[in-house]
């Protein structure tokens, strides 16, 4: 059972961003479902790496888009993205050290 499903309430009206948001949800749900199924080790670390990759790519694309449209909160948003990626990296290191077993802090 997924952690979160895409629905119209998440639609931001920018299809490339919506598509990337769906990719993030798919990757997030794969990690969640894998953890609930007891997966660990390289299998789980590959799922976590994919989540990190699609998230980092999305953040970069989103920042380019925001700059293009002159979004006034871009600097703050970049800071939020950096914090999220830093936290993700910390959690990933913790999970790797535990043999690829996500803990509840990851979710």
JSON list of C-alpha atoms in Angstrom, two decimals, residues 7-104:
[
{"chain": "A", "resi": 7, "resn": "UNK", "atom": "CA", "xyz": [-4.42, 13.21, -7.08]},
{"chain": "A", "resi": 8, "resn": "UNK", "atom": "CA", "xyz": [-5.67, 16.44, -8.60]},
{"chain": "A", "resi": 9, "resn": "UNK", "atom": "CA", "xyz": [-5.16, 18.35, -5.35]},
{"chain": "A", "resi": 10, "resn": "UNK", "atom": "CA", "xyz": [-1.41, 18.10, -6.04]},
{"chain": "A", "resi": 11, "resn": "UNK", "atom": "CA", "xyz": [-1.68, 19.53, -9.57]},
{"chain": "A", "resi": 12, "resn": "UNK", "atom": "CA", "xyz": [0.24, 22.81, -9.72]},
{"chain": "A", "resi": 13, "resn": "UNK", "atom": "CA", "xyz": [-0.74, 23.58, -13.31]},
{"chain": "A", "resi": 14, "resn": "UNK", "atom": "CA", "xyz": [2.77, 23.08, -14.75]},
{"chain": "A", "resi": 15, "resn": "UNK", "atom": "CA", "xyz": [2.86, 19.67, -16.43]},
{"chain": "A", "resi": 16, "resn": "UNK", "atom": "CA", "xyz": [6.63, 19.13, -16.38]},
{"chain": "A", "resi": 17, "resn": "UNK", "atom": "CA", "xyz": [6.65, 19.82, -12.63]},
{"chain": "A", "resi": 18, "resn": "UNK", "atom": "CA", "xyz": [3.57, 17.63, -12.11]},
{"chain": "A", "resi": 19, "resn": "UNK", "atom": "CA", "xyz": [5.31, 14.79, -13.96]},
{"chain": "A", "resi": 20, "resn": "UNK", "atom": "CA", "xyz": [8.38, 15.16, -11.74]},
{"chain": "A", "resi": 21, "resn": "UNK", "atom": "CA", "xyz": [6.21, 15.27, -8.62]},
{"chain": "A", "resi": 22, "resn": "UNK", "atom": "CA", "xyz": [4.61, 11.98, -9.74]},
{"chain": "A", "resi": 23, "resn": "UNK", "atom": "CA", "xyz": [8.11, 10.51, -10.25]},
{"chain": "A", "resi": 24, "resn": "UNK", "atom": "CA", "xyz": [9.05, 11.52, -6.70]},
{"chain": "A", "resi": 25, "resn": "UNK", "atom": "CA", "xyz": [5.86, 9.95, -5.31]},
{"chain": "A", "resi": 26, "resn": "UNK", "atom": "CA", "xyz": [6.53, 6.74, -7.27]},
{"chain": "A", "resi": 27, "resn": "UNK", "atom": "CA", "xyz": [10.10, 6.56, -5.92]},
{"chain": "A", "resi": 28, "resn": "UNK", "atom": "CA", "xyz": [8.96, 7.41, -2.39]},
{"chain": "A", "resi": 29, "resn": "UNK", "atom": "CA", "xyz": [6.27, 4.73, -2.53]},
{"chain": "A", "resi": 30, "resn": "UNK", "atom": "CA", "xyz": [8.81, 2.17, -3.78]},
{"chain": "A", "resi": 31, "resn": "UNK", "atom": "CA", "xyz": [10.98, 2.87, -0.73]},
{"chain": "A", "resi": 32, "resn": "UNK", "atom": "CA", "xyz": [7.99, 2.74, 1.61]},
{"chain": "A", "resi": 33, "resn": "UNK", "atom": "CA", "xyz": [6.61, -0.45, 0.10]},
{"chain": "A", "resi": 34, "resn": "UNK", "atom": "CA", "xyz": [10.05, -2.07, 0.12]},
{"chain": "A", "resi": 35, "resn": "UNK", "atom": "CA", "xyz": [10.55, -1.22, 3.78]},
{"chain": "A", "resi": 36, "resn": "UNK", "atom": "CA", "xyz": [7.12, -2.61, 4.65]},
{"chain": "A", "resi": 37, "resn": "UNK", "atom": "CA", "xyz": [7.98, -5.80, 2.74]},
{"chain": "A", "resi": 38, "resn": "UNK", "atom": "CA", "xyz": [11.16, -6.18, 4.79]},
{"chain": "A", "resi": 39, "resn": "UNK", "atom": "CA", "xyz": [13.57, -5.39, 1.98]},
{"chain": "A", "resi": 40, "resn": "UNK", "atom": "CA", "xyz": [17.05, -4.25, 2.93]},
{"chain": "A", "resi": 41, "resn": "UNK", "atom": "CA", "xyz": [20.62, -4.14, 1.69]},
{"chain": "A", "resi": 42, "resn": "UNK", "atom": "CA", "xyz": [21.43, -3.29, -1.92]},
{"chain": "A", "resi": 43, "resn": "UNK", "atom": "CA", "xyz": [17.79, -3.60, -3.03]},
{"chain": "A", "resi": 44, "resn": "UNK", "atom": "CA", "xyz": [16.64, -0.97, -0.57]},
{"chain": "A", "resi": 45, "resn": "UNK", "atom": "CA", "xyz": [19.68, 1.25, -1.13]},
{"chain": "A", "resi": 46, "resn": "UNK", "atom": "CA", "xyz": [18.95, 1.25, -4.88]},
{"chain": "A", "resi": 47, "resn": "UNK", "atom": "CA", "xyz": [15.39, 2.42, -4.19]},
{"chain": "A", "resi": 48, "resn": "UNK", "atom": "CA", "xyz": [16.66, 5.13, -1.86]},
{"chain": "A", "resi": 49, "resn": "UNK", "atom": "CA", "xyz": [19.26, 6.23, -4.42]},
{"chain": "A", "resi": 50, "resn": "UNK", "atom": "CA", "xyz": [16.55, 6.52, -7.08]},
{"chain": "A", "resi": 51, "resn": "UNK", "atom": "CA", "xyz": [14.44, 8.65, -4.72]},
{"chain": "A", "resi": 52, "resn": "UNK", "atom": "CA", "xyz": [17.43, 10.90, -4.11]},
{"chain": "A", "resi": 53, "resn": "UNK", "atom": "CA", "xyz": [18.17, 11.17, -7.84]},
{"chain": "A", "resi": 54, "resn": "UNK", "atom": "CA", "xyz": [14.65, 12.08, -8.92]},
{"chain": "A", "resi": 55, "resn": "UNK", "atom": "CA", "xyz": [14.31, 14.53, -6.05]},
{"chain": "A", "resi": 56, "resn": "UNK", "atom": "CA", "xyz": [17.61, 16.29, -6.75]},
{"chain": "A", "resi": 57, "resn": "UNK", "atom": "CA", "xyz": [16.80, 16.48, -10.47]},
{"chain": "A", "resi": 58, "resn": "UNK", "atom": "CA", "xyz": [13.38, 17.91, -9.70]},
{"chain": "A", "resi": 59, "resn": "UNK", "atom": "CA", "xyz": [14.75, 20.53, -7.33]},
{"chain": "A", "resi": 60, "resn": "UNK", "atom": "CA", "xyz": [17.25, 21.66, -9.96]},
{"chain": "A", "resi": 61, "resn": "UNK", "atom": "CA", "xyz": [14.57, 21.80, -12.66]},
{"chain": "A", "resi": 62, "resn": "UNK", "atom": "CA", "xyz": [12.19, 23.63, -10.33]},
{"chain": "A", "resi": 63, "resn": "UNK", "atom": "CA", "xyz": [14.82, 26.25, -9.48]},
{"chain": "A", "resi": 64, "resn": "UNK", "atom": "CA", "xyz": [15.48, 26.85, -13.19]},
{"chain": "A", "resi": 65, "resn": "UNK", "atom": "CA", "xyz": [11.74, 27.21, -13.79]},
{"chain": "A", "resi": 66, "resn": "UNK", "atom": "CA", "xyz": [11.32, 29.58, -10.84]},
{"chain": "A", "resi": 67, "resn": "UNK", "atom": "CA", "xyz": [14.20, 31.74, -12.07]},
{"chain": "A", "resi": 68, "resn": "UNK", "atom": "CA", "xyz": [12.66, 31.82, -15.55]},
{"chain": "A", "resi": 69, "resn": "UNK", "atom": "CA", "xyz": [9.32, 33.10, -14.23]},
{"chain": "A", "resi": 70, "resn": "UNK", "atom": "CA", "xyz": [10.93, 35.51, -11.76]},
{"chain": "A", "resi": 71, "resn": "UNK", "atom": "CA", "xyz": [9.61, 33.76, -8.67]},
{"chain": "A", "resi": 72, "resn": "UNK", "atom": "CA", "xyz": [10.29, 36.19, -5.80]},
{"chain": "A", "resi": 73, "resn": "UNK", "atom": "CA", "xyz": [10.84, 33.48, -3.18]},
{"chain": "A", "resi": 74, "resn": "UNK", "atom": "CA", "xyz": [13.51, 31.62, -5.17]},
{"chain": "A", "resi": 75, "resn": "UNK", "atom": "CA", "xyz": [16.40, 32.22, -2.75]},
{"chain": "A", "resi": 76, "resn": "UNK", "atom": "CA", "xyz": [14.35, 30.93, 0.18]},
{"chain": "A", "resi": 77, "resn": "UNK", "atom": "CA", "xyz": [13.10, 27.98, -1.84]},
{"chain": "A", "resi": 78, "resn": "UNK", "atom": "CA", "xyz": [16.68, 27.05, -2.77]},
{"chain": "A", "resi": 79, "resn": "UNK", "atom": "CA", "xyz": [17.50, 27.03, 0.92]},
{"chain": "A", "resi": 80, "resn": "UNK", "atom": "CA", "xyz": [14.58, 24.69, 1.61]},
{"chain": "A", "resi": 81, "resn": "UNK", "atom": "CA", "xyz": [15.75, 22.39, -1.18]},
{"chain": "A", "resi": 82, "resn": "UNK", "atom": "CA", "xyz": [19.30, 22.35, 0.20]},
{"chain": "A", "resi": 83, "resn": "UNK", "atom": "CA", "xyz": [18.07, 21.50, 3.71]},
{"chain": "A", "resi": 84, "resn": "UNK", "atom": "CA", "xyz": [15.87, 18.70, 2.39]},
{"chain": "A", "resi": 85, "resn": "UNK", "atom": "CA", "xyz": [18.72, 17.21, 0.34]},
{"chain": "A", "resi": 86, "resn": "UNK", "atom": "CA", "xyz": [21.12, 17.50, 3.28]},
{"chain": "A", "resi": 87, "resn": "UNK", "atom": "CA", "xyz": [18.62, 15.75, 5.57]},
{"chain": "A", "resi": 88, "resn": "UNK", "atom": "CA", "xyz": [18.07, 13.08, 2.92]},
{"chain": "A", "resi": 89, "resn": "UNK", "atom": "CA", "xyz": [21.82, 12.48, 2.68]},
{"chain": "A", "resi": 90, "resn": "UNK", "atom": "CA", "xyz": [22.05, 12.11, 6.45]},
{"chain": "A", "resi": 91, "resn": "UNK", "atom": "CA", "xyz": [19.19, 9.61, 6.52]},
{"chain": "A", "resi": 92, "resn": "UNK", "atom": "CA", "xyz": [20.71, 7.71, 3.60]},
{"chain": "A", "resi": 93, "resn": "UNK", "atom": "CA", "xyz": [24.03, 7.39, 5.44]},
{"chain": "A", "resi": 94, "resn": "UNK", "atom": "CA", "xyz": [22.24, 6.16, 8.55]},
{"chain": "A", "resi": 95, "resn": "UNK", "atom": "CA", "xyz": [20.29, 3.59, 6.54]},
{"chain": "A", "resi": 96, "resn": "UNK", "atom": "CA", "xyz": [23.43, 2.42, 4.72]},
{"chain": "A", "resi": 97, "resn": "UNK", "atom": "CA", "xyz": [25.22, 1.99, 8.07]},
{"chain": "A", "resi": 98, "resn": "UNK", "atom": "CA", "xyz": [22.27, -0.12, 9.28]},
{"chain": "A", "resi": 99, "resn": "UNK", "atom": "CA", "xyz": [22.57, -2.48, 6.31]},
{"chain": "A", "resi": 100, "resn": "UNK", "atom": "CA", "xyz": [19.98, -0.78, 4.17]},
{"chain": "A", "resi": 101, "resn": "UNK", "atom": "CA", "xyz": [17.20, -0.97, 6.73]},
{"chain": "A", "resi": 102, "resn": "UNK", "atom": "CA", "xyz": [15.19, 2.30, 6.84]},
{"chain": "A", "resi": 103, "resn": "UNK", "atom": "CA", "xyz": [14.14, 3.46, 10.26]},
{"chain": "A", "resi": 104, "resn": "UNK", "atom": "CA", "xyz": [10.96, 5.30, 11.12]}
]
